[in-house]
């Protein structure tokens, strides 16, 4: 459970955490550098007699306090040199925001 900023720092500390460097450029505003945890897309198809289905869009998880002012859908998000667009911002109520990404 995330209790405070120190708990978040463990996740997003570039030296020992899970985060990658991110440059977020809100529409009409200057870029902001922050740290985020990137989760790649996943897709699966049916196998055998079971049709099955699975999909997960690429997601960037960031500290809510680090989300740039004016951030929203369509913003440019650069993660370790890869270009993305923010499709949806989903605050989770614990101090984190899931940013659904698209190309």
CSV table of C-alpha atoms in Angstrom, one decimal, residues 26-80:
chain,number,residue,atom,x,y,z
A,26,UNK,CA,1.2,18.7,-23.1
A,27,UNK,CA,-0.5,20.5,-26.0
A,28,UNK,CA,0.6,24.1,-26.1
A,29,UNK,CA,3.0,23.8,-23.1
A,30,UNK,CA,6.7,23.2,-22.6
A,31,UNK,CA,7.9,19.6,-22.2
A,32,UNK,CA,8.3,18.2,-18.7
A,33,UNK,CA,10.8,15.5,-17.6
A,34,UNK,CA,9.6,12.9,-15.1
A,35,UNK,CA,9.9,9.2,-14.3
A,36,UNK,CA,7.4,6.6,-15.1
A,37,UNK,CA,6.9,2.8,-15.2
A,38,UNK,CA,6.2,1.6,-18.7
A,39,UNK,CA,4.2,-1.6,-19.3
A,40,UNK,CA,4.3,-2.9,-22.9
A,41,UNK,CA,1.2,-4.0,-24.8
A,42,UNK,CA,0.1,-7.6,-24.7
A,43,UNK,CA,-2.2,-9.5,-27.0
A,44,UNK,CA,-3.1,-13.2,-27.2
A,45,UNK,CA,-5.3,-15.1,-29.6
A,46,UNK,CA,-7.4,-18.3,-29.3
A,47,UNK,CA,-5.8,-21.7,-29.0
A,48,UNK,CA,-7.4,-25.0,-30.0
A,49,UNK,CA,-11.1,-25.2,-29.4
A,50,UNK,CA,-11.2,-22.3,-27.0
A,51,UNK,CA,-11.5,-18.9,-28.8
A,52,UNK,CA,-9.9,-17.0,-25.9
A,53,UNK,CA,-8.9,-13.4,-26.0
A,54,UNK,CA,-6.6,-11.1,-24.2
A,55,UNK,CA,-5.4,-7.6,-24.7
A,56,UNK,CA,-3.6,-5.0,-22.7
A,57,UNK,CA,-2.7,-1.6,-24.1
A,58,UNK,CA,0.7,0.0,-23.3
A,59,UNK,CA,0.5,1.9,-20.0
A,60,UNK,CA,2.7,4.4,-18.3
A,61,UNK,CA,2.3,4.7,-14.6
A,62,UNK,CA,3.4,8.0,-13.0
A,63,UNK,CA,3.1,9.8,-9.7
A,64,UNK,CA,0.1,12.0,-9.8
A,65,UNK,CA,2.1,14.9,-8.5
A,66,UNK,CA,4.5,14.6,-11.5
A,67,UNK,CA,1.7,14.9,-14.2
A,68,UNK,CA,2.4,18.2,-16.0
A,69,UNK,CA,-0.1,21.0,-15.7
A,70,UNK,CA,-2.5,20.9,-18.6
A,71,UNK,CA,-1.8,17.3,-19.4
A,72,UNK,CA,-4.5,15.4,-21.3
A,73,UNK,CA,-5.5,13.2,-24.2
A,74,UNK,CA,-3.3,13.5,-27.3
A,75,UNK,CA,-0.2,14.8,-25.5
A,76,UNK,CA,3.2,13.6,-26.7
A,77,UNK,CA,5.0,11.2,-24.4
A,78,UNK,CA,8.5,10.1,-25.1
A,79,UNK,CA,9.7,7.0,-23.1
A,80,UNK,CA,13.4,6.2,-23.6
